[in-house]
PDB file of C-alpha atoms in Angstrom:
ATOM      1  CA  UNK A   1      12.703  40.166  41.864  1.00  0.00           C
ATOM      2  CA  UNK A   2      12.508  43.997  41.799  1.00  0.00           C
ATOM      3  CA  UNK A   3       9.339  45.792  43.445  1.00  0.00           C
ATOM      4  CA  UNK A   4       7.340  48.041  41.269  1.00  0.00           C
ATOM      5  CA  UNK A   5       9.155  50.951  42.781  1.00  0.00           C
ATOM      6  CA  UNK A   6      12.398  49.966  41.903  1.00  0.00           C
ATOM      7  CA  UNK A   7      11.835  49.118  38.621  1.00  0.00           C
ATOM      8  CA  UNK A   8      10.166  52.712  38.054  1.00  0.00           C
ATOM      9  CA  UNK A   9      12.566  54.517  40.115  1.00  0.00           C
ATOM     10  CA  UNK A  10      16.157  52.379  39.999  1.00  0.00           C
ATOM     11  CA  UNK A  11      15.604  51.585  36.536  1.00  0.00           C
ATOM     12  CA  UNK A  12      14.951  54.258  34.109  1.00  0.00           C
ATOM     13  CA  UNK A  13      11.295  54.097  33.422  1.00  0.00           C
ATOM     14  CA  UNK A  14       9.346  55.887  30.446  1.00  0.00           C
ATOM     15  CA  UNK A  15       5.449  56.250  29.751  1.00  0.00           C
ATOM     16  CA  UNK A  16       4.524  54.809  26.779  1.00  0.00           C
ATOM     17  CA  UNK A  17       0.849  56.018  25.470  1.00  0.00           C
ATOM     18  CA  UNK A  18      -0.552  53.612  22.750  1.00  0.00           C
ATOM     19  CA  UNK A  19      -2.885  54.578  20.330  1.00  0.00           C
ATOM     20  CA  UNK A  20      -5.181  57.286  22.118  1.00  0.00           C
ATOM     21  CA  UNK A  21      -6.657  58.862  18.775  1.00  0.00           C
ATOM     22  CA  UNK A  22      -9.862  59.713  17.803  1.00  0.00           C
ATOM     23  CA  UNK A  23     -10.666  56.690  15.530  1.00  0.00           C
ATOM     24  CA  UNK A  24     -10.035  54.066  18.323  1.00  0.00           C
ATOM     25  CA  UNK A  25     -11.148  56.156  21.494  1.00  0.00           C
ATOM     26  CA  UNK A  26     -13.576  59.190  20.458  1.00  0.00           C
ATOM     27  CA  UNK A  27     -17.474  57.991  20.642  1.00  0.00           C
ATOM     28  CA  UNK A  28     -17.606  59.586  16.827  1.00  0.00           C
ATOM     29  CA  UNK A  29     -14.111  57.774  15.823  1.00  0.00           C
ATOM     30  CA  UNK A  30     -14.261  54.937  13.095  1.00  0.00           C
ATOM     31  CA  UNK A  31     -14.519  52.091  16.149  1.00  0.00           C
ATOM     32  CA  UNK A  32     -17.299  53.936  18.533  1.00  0.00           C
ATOM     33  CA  UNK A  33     -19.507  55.014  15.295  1.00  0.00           C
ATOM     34  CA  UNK A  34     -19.506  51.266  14.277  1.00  0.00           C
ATOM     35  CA  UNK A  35     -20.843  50.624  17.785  1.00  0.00           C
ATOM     36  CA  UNK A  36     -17.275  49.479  19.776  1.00  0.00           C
ATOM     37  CA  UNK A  37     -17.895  50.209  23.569  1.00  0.00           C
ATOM     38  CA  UNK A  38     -15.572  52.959  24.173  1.00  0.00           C
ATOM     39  CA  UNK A  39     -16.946  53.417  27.274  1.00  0.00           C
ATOM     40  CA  UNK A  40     -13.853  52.174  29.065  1.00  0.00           C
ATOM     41  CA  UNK A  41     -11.333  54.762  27.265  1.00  0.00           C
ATOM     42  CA  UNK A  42     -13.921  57.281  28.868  1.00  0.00           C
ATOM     43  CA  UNK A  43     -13.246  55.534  32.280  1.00  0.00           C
ATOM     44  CA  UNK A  44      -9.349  55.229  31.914  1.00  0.00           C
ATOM     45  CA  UNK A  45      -9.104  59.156  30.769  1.00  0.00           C
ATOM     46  CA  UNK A  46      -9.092  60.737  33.689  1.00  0.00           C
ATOM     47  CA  UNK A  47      -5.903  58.692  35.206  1.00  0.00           C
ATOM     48  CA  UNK A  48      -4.096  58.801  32.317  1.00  0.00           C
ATOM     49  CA  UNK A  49      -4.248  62.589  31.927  1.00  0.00           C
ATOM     50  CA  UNK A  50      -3.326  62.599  35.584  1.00  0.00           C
ATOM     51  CA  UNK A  51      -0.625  60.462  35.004  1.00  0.00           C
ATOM     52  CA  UNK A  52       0.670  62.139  32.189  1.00  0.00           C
ATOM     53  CA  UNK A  53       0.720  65.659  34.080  1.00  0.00           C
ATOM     54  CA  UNK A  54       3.032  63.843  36.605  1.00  0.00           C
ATOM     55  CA  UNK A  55       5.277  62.235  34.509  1.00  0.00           C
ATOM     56  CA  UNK A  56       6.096  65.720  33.156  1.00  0.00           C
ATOM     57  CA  UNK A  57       6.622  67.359  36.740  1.00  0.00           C
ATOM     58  CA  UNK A  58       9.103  64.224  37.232  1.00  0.00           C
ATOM     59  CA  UNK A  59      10.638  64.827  34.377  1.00  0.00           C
ATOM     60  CA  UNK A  60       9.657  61.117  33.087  1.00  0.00           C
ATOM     61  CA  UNK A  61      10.224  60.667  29.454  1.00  0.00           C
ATOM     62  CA  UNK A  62       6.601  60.150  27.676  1.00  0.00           C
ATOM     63  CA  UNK A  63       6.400  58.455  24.392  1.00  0.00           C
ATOM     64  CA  UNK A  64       3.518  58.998  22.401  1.00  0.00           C
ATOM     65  CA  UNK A  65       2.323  55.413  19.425  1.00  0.00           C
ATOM     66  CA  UNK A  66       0.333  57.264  16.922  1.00  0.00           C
ATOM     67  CA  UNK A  67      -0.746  54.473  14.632  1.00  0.00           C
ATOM     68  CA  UNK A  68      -1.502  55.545  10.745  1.00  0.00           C
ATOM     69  CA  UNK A  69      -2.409  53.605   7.431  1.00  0.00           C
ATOM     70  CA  UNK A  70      -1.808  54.489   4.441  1.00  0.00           C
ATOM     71  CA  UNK A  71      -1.436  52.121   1.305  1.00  0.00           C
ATOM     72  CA  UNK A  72       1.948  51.705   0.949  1.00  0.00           C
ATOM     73  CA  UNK A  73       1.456  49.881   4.393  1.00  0.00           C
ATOM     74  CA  UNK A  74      -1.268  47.971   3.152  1.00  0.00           C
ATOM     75  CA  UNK A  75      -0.070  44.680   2.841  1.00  0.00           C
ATOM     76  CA  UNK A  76      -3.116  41.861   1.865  1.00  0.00           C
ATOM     77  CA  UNK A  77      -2.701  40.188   5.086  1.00  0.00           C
ATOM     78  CA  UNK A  78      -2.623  43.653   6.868  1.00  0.00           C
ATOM     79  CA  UNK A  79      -5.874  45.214   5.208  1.00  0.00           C
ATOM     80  CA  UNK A  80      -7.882  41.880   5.344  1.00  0.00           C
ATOM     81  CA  UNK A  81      -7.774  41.942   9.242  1.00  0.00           C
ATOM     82  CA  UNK A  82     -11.189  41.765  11.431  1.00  0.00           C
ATOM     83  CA  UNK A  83     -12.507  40.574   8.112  1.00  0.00           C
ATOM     84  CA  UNK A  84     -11.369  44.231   6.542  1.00  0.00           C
ATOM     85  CA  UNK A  85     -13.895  46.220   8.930  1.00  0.00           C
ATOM     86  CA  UNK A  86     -10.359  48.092  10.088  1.00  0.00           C
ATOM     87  CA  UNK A  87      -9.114  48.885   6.478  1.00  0.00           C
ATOM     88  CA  UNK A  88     -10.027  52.836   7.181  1.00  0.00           C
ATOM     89  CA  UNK A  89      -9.041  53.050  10.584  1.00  0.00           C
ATOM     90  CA  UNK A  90      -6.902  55.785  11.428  1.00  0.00           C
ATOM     91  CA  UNK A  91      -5.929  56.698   7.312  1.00  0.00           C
ATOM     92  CA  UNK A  92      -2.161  58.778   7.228  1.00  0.00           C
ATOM     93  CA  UNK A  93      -3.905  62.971   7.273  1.00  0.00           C
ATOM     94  CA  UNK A  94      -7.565  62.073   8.606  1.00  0.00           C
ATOM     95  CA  UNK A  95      -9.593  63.411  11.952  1.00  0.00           C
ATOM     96  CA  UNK A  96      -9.408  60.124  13.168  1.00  0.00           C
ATOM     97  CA  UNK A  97      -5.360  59.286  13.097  1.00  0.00           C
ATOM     98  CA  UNK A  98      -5.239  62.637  15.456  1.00  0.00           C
ATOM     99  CA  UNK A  99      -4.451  62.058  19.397  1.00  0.00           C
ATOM    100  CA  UNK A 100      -7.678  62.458  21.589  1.00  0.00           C
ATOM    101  CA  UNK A 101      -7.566  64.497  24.960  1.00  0.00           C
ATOM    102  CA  UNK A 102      -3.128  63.996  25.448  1.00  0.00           C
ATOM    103  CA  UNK A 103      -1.014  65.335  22.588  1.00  0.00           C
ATOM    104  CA  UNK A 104       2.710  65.513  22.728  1.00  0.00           C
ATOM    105  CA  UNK A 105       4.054  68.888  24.072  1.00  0.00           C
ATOM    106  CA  UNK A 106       6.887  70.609  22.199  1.00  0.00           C
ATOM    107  CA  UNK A 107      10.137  67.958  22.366  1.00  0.00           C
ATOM    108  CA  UNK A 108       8.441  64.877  23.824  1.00  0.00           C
ATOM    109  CA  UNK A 109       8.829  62.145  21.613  1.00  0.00           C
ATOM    110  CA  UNK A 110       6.543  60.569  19.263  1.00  0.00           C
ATOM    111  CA  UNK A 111       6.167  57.180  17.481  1.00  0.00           C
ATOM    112  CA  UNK A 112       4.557  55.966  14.620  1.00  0.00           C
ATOM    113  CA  UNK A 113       3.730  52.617  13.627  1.00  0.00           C
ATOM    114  CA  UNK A 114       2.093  50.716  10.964  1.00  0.00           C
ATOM    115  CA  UNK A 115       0.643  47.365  13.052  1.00  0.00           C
ATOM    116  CA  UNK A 116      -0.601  46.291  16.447  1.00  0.00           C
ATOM    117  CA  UNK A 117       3.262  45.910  18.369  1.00  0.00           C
ATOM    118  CA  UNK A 118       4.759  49.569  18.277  1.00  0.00           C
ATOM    119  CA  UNK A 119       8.398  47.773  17.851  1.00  0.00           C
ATOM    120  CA  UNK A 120       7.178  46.636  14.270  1.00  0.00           C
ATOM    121  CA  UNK A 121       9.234  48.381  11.844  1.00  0.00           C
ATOM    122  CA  UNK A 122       9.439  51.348  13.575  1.00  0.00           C
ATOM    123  CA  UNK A 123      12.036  53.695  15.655  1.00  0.00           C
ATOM    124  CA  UNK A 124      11.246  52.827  18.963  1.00  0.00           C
ATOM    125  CA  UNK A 125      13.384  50.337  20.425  1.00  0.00           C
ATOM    126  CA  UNK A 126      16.507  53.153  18.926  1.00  0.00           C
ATOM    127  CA  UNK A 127      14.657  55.589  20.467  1.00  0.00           C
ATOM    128  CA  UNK A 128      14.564  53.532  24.039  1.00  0.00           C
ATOM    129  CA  UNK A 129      18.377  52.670  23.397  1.00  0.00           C
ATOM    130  CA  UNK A 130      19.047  56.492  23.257  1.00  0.00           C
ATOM    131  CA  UNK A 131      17.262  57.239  26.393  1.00  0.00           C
ATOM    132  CA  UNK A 132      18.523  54.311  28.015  1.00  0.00           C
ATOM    133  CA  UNK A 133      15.405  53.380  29.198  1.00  0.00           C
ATOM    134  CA  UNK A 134      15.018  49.947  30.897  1.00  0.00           C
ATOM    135  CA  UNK A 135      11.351  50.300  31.902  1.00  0.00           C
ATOM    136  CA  UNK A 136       7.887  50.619  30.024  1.00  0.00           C
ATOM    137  CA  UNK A 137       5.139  52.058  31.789  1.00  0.00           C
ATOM    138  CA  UNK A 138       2.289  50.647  29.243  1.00  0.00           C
ATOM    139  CA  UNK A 139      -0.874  52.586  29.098  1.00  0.00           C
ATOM    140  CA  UNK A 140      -3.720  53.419  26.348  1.00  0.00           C
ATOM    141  CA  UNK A 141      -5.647  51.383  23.612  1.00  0.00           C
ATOM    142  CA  UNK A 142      -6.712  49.180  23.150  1.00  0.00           C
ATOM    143  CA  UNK A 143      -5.379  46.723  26.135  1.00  0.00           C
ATOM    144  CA  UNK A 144      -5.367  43.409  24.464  1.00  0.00           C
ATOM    145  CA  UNK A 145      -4.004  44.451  21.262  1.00  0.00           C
ATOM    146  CA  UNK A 146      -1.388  47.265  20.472  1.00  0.00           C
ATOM    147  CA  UNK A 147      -0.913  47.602  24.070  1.00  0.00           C
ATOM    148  CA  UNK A 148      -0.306  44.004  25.228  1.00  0.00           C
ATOM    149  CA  UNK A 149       1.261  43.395  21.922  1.00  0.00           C
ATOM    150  CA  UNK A 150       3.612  46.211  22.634  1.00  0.00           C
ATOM    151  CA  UNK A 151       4.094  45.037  25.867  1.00  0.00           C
ATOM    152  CA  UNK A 152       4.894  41.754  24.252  1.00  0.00           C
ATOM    153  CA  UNK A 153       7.563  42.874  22.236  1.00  0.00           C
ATOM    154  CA  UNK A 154       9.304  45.061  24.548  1.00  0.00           C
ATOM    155  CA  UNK A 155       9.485  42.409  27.387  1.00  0.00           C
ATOM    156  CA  UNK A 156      11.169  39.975  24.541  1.00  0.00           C
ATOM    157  CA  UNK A 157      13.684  42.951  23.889  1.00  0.00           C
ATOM    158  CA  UNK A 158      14.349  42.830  27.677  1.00  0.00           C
ATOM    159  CA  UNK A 159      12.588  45.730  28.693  1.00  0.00           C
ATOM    160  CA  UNK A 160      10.521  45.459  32.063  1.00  0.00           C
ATOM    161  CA  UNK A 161       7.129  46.261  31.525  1.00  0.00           C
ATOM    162  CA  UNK A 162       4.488  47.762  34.177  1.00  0.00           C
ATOM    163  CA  UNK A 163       1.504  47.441  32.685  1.00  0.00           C
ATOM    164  CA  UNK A 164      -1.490  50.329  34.012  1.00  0.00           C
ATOM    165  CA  UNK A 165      -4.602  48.638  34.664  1.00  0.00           C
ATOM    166  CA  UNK A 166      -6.778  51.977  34.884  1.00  0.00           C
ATOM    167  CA  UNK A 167      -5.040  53.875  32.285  1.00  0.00           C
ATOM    168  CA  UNK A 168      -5.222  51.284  29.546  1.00  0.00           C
ATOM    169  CA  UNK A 169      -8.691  50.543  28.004  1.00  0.00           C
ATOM    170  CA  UNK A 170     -10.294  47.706  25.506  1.00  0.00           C
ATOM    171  CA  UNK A 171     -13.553  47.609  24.334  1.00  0.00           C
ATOM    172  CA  UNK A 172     -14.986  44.768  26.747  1.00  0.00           C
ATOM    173  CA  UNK A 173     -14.361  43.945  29.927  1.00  0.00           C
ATOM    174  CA  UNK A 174     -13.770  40.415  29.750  1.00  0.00           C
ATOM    175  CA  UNK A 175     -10.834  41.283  27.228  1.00  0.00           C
ATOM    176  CA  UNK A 176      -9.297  44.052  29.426  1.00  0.00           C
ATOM    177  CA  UNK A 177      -9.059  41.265  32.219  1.00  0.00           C
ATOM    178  CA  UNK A 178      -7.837  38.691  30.400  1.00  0.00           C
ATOM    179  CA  UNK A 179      -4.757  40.745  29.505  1.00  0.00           C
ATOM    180  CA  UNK A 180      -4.279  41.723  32.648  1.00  0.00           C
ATOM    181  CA  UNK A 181      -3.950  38.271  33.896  1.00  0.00           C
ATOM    182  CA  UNK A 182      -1.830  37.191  31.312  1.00  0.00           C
ATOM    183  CA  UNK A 183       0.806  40.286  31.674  1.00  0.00           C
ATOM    184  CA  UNK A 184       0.742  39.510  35.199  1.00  0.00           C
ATOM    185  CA  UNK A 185       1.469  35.573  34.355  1.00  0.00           C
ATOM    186  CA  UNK A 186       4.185  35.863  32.002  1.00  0.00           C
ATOM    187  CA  UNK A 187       5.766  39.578  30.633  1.00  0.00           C
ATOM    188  CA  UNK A 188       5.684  41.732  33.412  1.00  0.00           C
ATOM    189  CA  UNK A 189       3.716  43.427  36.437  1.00  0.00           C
ATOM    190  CA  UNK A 190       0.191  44.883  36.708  1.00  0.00           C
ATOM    191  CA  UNK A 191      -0.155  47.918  39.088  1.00  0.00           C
ATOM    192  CA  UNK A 192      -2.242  51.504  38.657  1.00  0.00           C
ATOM    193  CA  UNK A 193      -1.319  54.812  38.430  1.00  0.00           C
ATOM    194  CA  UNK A 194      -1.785  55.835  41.694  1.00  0.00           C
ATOM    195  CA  UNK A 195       0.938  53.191  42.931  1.00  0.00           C
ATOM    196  CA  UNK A 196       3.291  55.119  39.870  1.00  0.00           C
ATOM    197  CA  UNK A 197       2.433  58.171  41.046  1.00  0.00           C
ATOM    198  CA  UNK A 198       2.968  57.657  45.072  1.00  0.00           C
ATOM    199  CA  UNK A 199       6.346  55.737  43.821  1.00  0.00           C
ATOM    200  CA  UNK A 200       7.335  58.983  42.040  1.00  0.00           C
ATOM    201  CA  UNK A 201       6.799  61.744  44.794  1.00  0.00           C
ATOM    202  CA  UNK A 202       7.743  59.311  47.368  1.00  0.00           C
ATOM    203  CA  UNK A 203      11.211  58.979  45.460  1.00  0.00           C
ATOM    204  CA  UNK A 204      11.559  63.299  44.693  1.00  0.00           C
ATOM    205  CA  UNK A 205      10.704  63.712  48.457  1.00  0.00           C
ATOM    206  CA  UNK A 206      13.691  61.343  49.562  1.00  0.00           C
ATOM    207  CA  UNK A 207      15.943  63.130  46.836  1.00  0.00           C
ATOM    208  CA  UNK A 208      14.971  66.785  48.464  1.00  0.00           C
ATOM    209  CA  UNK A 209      15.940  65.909  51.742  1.00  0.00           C
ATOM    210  CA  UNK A 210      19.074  64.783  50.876  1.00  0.00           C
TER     211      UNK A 210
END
């Protein structure tokens, strides 16, 4: 079984940032104006801009899941979710489908999707192939849906997944937990970012004194 070190250091690893836009994360988005506790996104914001500054100074591929709806997408099933209280969450154009806090930089990669699992109909799993990326370092919103789904998906396509528990947020506690303990069960390994981050400089240190 490989250590979380090897599998972010031996194996290519890239960051994957789910869903951290205004409508699911900003206190005025669709979900915190309707009353969601997005308290924890303000908790898990200051490690995952930390994290994200490293990953550039490692040169660590980021890949930002920017989630839009528009009606084309729209299928009954789709639009009837959470009783339909989603239907104008994060609309193709509007404030709310914009990143909050970490944007993509010019050339880092970015992903949209249309439902909770960002392998749904979309380019990432060719973009992963093209990168050769065997690793997914899952962070952002919320934990235990687009995230974990994500996670879900990409550990069926054979991907190891380390999932971030302080750079990941839901909107209780008792569901952030209970995804952690059930990525930790069964699709791959729980850690934080300053374990990713010590792995990282540990691992350019040893390649500087070579």
């Amino acid at each position: 079984m490989k250590s979380i070190g090897e599998l972010i250091v031996e194996r290519k690893a890239a960051v994957i940032v789910v869903d951290v836009q205004n409508d699911y994360c900003h206190p005025e988005g669709a979900l915190g104006s309707k009353g969601s506790d997005v308290s924890g996104v303000a908790e898990m914001m200051p490690n995952l801009h930390k994290l994200v500054f490293t990953a550039r100074e490692q040169e660590v591929p980021i890949i930002f899941i920017q989630t839009f709806h528009e009606a084309a997408t729209d299928s009954e099933a789709w639009a009837t979710r959470s009783s339909g209280h989603s239907a104008m969450v994060c609309r193709r154009g509007s404030w709310g489908a914009d990143f909050y806090e970490v944007a993509p930089q010019t050339g880092e990669i970015i992903v949209n999707k249309h439902r909770y699992s960002a392998f749904i109909n979309t380019r990432l799993d060719s973009v992963l192939r093209t990168l050769k990326i065997e690793t997914l370092i899952m962070t952002g919103v919320s934990t235990n849906v687009c995230v974990e789904s994500t996670a879900r998906d990409g550990f069926m396509l054979d991907y190891n997944i380390v999932f971030l528990k302080d750079a990941c947020a839901a909107y209780s506690k008792e569901a952030h937990e209970m995804t952690l303990v059930n990525i930790d069960g069964y699709f791959g390994k729980v850690t934080d970012t300053h374990e990713v981050m010590g792995q990282w400089l540990t691992s350019r240190k040893a390649a500087l004194s070579l």
